[in-house]
XYZ file of N, CA and C in Angstrom:
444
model
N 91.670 107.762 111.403
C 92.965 108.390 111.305
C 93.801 107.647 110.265
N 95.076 108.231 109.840
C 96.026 107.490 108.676
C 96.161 106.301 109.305
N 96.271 105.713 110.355
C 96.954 104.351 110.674
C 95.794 103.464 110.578
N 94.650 103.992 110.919
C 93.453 102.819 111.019
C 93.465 102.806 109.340
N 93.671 103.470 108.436
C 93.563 103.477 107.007
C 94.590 102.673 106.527
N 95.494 102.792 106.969
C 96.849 101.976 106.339
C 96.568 100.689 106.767
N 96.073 100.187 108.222
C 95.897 98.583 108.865
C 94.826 98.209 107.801
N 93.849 98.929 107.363
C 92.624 98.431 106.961
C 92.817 97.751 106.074
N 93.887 98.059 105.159
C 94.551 98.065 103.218
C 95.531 96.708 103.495
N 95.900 96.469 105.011
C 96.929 95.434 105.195
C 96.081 93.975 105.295
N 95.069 94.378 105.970
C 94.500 92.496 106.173
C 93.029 92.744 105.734
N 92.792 91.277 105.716
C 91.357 90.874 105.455
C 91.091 89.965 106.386
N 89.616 89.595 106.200
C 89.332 88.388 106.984
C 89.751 86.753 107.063
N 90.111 86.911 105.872
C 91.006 85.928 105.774
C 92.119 85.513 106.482
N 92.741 86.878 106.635
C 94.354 87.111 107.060
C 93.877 86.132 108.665
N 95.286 85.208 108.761
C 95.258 84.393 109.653
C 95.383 84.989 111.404
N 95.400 86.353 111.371
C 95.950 86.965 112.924
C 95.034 87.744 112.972
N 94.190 88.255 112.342
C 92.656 89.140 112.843
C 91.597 89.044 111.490
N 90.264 89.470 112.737
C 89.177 89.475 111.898
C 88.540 91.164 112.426
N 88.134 91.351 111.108
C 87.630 93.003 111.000
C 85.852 92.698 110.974
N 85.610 93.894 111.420
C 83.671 93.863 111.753
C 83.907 94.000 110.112
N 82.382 93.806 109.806
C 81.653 94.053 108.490
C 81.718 95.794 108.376
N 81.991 96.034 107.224
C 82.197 97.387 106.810
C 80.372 97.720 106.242
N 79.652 98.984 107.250
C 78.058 98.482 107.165
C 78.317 99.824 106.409
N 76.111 99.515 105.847
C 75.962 100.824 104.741
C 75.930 101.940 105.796
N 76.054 103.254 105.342
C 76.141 104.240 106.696
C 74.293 104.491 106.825
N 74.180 105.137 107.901
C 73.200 104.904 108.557
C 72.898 106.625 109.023
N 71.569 107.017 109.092
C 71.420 108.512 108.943
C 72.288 108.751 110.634
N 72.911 109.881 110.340
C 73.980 110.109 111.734
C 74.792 109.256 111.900
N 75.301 108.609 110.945
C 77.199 108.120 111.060
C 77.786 109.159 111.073
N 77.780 109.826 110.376
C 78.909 111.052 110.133
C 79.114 112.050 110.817
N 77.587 112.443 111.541
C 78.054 113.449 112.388
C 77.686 112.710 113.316
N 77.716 111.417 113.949
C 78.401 110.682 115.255
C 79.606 110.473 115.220
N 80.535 109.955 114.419
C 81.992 110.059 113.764
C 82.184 111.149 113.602
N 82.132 112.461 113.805
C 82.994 113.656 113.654
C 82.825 113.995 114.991
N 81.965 114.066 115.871
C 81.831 114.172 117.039
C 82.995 113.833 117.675
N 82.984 112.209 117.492
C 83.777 111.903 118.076
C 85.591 111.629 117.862
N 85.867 111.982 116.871
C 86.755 112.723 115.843
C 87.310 114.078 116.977
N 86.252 114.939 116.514
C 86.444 116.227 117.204
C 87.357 116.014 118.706
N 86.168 115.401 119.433
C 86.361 115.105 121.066
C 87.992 114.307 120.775
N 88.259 113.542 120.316
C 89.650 112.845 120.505
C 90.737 113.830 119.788
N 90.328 114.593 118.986
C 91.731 115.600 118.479
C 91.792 116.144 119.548
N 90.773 117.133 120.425
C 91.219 117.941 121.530
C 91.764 117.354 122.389
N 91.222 116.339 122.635
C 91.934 115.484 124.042
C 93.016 115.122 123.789
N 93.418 114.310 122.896
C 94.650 113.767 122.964
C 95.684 114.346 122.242
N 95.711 115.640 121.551
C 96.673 116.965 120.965
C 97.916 116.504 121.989
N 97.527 116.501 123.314
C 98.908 116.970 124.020
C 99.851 115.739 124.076
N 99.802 114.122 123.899
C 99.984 113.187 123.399
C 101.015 113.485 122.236
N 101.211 114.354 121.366
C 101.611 114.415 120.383
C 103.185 114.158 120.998
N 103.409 114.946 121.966
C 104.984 114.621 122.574
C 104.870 113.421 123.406
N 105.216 112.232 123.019
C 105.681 110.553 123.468
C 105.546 110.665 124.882
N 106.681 111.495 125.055
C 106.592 112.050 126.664
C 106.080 112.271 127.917
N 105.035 112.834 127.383
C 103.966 113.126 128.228
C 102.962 112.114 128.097
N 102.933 111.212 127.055
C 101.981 110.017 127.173
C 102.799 109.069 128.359
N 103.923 108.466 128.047
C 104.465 107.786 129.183
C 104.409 108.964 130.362
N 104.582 109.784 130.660
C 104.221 110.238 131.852
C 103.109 110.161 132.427
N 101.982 109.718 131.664
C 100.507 109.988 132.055
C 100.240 108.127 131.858
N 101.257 107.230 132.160
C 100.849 105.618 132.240
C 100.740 105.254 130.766
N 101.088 105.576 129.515
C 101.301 104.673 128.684
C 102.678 103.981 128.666
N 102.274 103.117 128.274
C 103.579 102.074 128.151
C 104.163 101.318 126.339
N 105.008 100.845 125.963
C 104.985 100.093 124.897
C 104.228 98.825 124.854
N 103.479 98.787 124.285
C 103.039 96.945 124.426
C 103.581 96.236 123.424
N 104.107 95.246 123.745
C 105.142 94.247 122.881
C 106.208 95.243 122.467
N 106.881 95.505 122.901
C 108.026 96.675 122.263
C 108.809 95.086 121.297
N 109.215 95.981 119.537
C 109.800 95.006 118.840
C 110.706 96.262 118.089
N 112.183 95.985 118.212
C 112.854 96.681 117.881
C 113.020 96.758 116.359
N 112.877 98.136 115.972
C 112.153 98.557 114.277
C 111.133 98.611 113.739
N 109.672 98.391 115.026
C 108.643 97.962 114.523
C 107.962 99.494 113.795
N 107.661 99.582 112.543
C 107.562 101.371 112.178
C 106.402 102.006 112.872
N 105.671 101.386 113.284
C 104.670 101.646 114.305
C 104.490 100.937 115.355
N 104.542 101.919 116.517
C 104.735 101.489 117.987
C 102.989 101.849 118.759
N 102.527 101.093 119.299
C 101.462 101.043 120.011
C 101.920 101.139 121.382
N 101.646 102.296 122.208
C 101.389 102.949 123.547
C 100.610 102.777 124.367
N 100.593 101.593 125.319
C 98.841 101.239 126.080
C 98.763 101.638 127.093
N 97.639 101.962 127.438
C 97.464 102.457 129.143
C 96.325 101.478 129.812
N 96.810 100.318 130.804
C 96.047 99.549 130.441
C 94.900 100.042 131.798
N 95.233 101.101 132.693
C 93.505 101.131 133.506
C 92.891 101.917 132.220
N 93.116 102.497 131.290
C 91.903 102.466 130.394
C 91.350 101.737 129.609
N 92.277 100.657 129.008
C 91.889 99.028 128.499
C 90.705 98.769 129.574
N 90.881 98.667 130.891
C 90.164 97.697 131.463
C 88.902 98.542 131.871
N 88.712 100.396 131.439
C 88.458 101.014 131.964
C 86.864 100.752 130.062
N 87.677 100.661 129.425
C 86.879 100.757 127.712
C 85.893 99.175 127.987
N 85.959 98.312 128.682
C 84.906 97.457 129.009
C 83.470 97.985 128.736
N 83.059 99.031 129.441
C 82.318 99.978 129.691
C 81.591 100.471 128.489
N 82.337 101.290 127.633
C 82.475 101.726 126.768
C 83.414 102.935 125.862
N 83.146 103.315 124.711
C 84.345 104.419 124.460
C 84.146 105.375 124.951
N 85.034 105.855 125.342
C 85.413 107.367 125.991
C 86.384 108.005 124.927
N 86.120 108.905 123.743
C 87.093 109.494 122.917
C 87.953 110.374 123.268
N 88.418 110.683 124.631
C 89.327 110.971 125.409
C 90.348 110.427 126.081
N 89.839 108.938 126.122
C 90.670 108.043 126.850
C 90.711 106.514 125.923
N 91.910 106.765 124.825
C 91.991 105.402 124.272
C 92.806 104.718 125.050
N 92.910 103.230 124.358
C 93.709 102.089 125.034
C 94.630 102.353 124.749
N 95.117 102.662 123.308
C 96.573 102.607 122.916
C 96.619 103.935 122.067
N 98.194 104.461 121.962
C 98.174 105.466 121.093
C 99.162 104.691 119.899
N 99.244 105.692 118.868
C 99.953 104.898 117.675
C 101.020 106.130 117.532
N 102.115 105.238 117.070
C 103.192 106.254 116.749
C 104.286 105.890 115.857
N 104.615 106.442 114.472
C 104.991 106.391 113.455
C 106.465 106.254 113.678
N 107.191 105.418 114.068
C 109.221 105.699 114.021
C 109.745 106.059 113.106
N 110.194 107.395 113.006
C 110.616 108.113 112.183
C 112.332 107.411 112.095
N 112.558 107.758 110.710
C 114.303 107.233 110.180
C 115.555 107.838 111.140
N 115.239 109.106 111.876
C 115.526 109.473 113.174
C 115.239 109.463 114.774
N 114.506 108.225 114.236
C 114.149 107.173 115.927
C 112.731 108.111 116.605
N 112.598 109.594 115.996
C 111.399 110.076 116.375
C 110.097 109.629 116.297
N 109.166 109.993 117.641
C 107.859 109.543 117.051
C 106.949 110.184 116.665
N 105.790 110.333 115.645
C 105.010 110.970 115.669
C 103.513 110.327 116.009
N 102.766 111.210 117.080
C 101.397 110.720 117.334
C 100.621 110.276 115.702
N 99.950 109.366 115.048
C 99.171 108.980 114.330
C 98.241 108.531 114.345
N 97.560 108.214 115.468
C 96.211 107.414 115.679
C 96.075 106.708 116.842
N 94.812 106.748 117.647
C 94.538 106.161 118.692
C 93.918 104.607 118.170
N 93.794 104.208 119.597
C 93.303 102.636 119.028
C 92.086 102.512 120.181
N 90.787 102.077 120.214
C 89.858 101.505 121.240
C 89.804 100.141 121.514
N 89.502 99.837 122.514
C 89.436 98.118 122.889
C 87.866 97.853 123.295
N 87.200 96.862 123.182
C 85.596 96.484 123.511
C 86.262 95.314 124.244
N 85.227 94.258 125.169
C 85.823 93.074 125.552
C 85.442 91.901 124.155
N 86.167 90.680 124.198
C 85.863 90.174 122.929
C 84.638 89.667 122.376
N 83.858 89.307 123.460
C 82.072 89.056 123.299
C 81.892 89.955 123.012
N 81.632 91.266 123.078
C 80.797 92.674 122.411
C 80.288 92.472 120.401
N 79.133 92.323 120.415
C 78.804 92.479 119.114
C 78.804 93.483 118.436
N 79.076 92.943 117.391
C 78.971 94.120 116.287
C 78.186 95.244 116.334
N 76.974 94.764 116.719
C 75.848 96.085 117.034
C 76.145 96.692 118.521
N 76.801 96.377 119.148
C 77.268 97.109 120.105
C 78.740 97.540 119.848
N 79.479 97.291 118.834
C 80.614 98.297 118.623
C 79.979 99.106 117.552
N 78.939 98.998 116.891
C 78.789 100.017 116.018
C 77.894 101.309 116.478
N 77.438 101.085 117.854
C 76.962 101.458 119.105
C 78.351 102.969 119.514
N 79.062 101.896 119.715
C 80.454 102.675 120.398
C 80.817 103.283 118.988
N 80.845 103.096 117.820
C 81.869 103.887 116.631
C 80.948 103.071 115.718
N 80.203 103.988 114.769
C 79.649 103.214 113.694
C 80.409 102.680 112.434
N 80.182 101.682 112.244
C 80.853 100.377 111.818
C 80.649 100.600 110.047
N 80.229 102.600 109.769
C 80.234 102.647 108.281
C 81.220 103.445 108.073
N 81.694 103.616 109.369
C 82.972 104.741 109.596
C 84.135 103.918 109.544
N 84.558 103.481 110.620
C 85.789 102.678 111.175
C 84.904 101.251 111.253
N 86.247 100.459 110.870
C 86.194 98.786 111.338
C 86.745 98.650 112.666
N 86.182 97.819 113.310
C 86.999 97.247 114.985
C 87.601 96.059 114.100
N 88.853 95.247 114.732
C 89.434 94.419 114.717
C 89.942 93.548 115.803
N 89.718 92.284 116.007
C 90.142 91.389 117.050
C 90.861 90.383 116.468
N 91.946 90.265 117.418
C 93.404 89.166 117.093
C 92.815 87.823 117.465
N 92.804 86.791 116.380
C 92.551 85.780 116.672
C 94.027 84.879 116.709
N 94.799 84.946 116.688
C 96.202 84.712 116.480
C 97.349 85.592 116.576
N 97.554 85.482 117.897
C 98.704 86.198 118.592
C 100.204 85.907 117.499
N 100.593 86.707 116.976
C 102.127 86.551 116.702
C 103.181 87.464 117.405
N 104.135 86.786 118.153
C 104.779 87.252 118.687
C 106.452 87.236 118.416
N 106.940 88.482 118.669
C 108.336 88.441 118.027
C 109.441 87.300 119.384
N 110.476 86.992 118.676
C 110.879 86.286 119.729
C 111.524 87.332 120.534
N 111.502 86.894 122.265
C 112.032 87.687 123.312
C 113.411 88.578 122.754
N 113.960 87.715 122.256
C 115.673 88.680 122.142
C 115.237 89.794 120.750
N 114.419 89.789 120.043
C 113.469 90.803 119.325
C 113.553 91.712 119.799
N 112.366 91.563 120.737
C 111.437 92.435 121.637
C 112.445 93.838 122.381
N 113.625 93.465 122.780
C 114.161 94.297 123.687
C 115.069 95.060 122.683
């Protein structure tokens, strides 16, 4: 989606607060395993598009930081529920664009693996010639009087 495209262009491995999987050569059936699952998450999560009904259905803000232009929406029995594996119906977090009129717009879901999961098992869950996974090795956090 646009937001996993825009994060991708923002860091590297270098970057001191996350590390991204290896971007692999594609592999016969990336693409139509990635549209599959493409497909399955536009239908499901369409109704998401109104904020609303995501907090009605247990998402929450995680780290709410006032102005942040993108707000991440978590629902965390599906965090703890994506252990397992992906379900393209049920992400961890949704993404949402703050519009210059405080509106949001749905832009992209986010998946969670636990942090041991290898590469060949997230490329398992989402092939890894499609989308990068990313894990925070360095929490930055806004200060509390931020946040609210």
């Amino acid at each position: 989606m646009a937001a996993e495209h825009a994060m991708a262009g923002m860091v590297s491995n270098e970057d001191l607060h996350l590390r991204l999987t290896p971007l692999r050569s594609p592999a016969p059936g990336d693409s139509a395993r990635a549209a599959e699952i493409l497909a399955g998450m536009r239908r499901e999560l369409a109704k998401y598009r109104d904020v609303r009904v995501a907090e009605d259905d247990g998402f929450r803000e995680f780290i709410p930081a006032a102005g942040a232009p993108v707000r991440h929406l978590t629902k965390l029995r599906w965090a703890l529920q994506a252990r397992n594996g992906l379900d393209p119906a049920r992400p961890t977090s949704l993404l949402y664009q703050a519009g210059a009129d405080r509106s949001l717009t749905l832009v992209g879901a986010m998946f969670t693996a636990p942090p041991q999961t290898s590469d060949a098992e997230l490329d398992a869950r989402l092939p890894l010639s499609i989308a990068r996974w990313h894990q925070h090795i360095n929490w930055c956090l806004p200060p509390l009087a931020d946040a609210r």
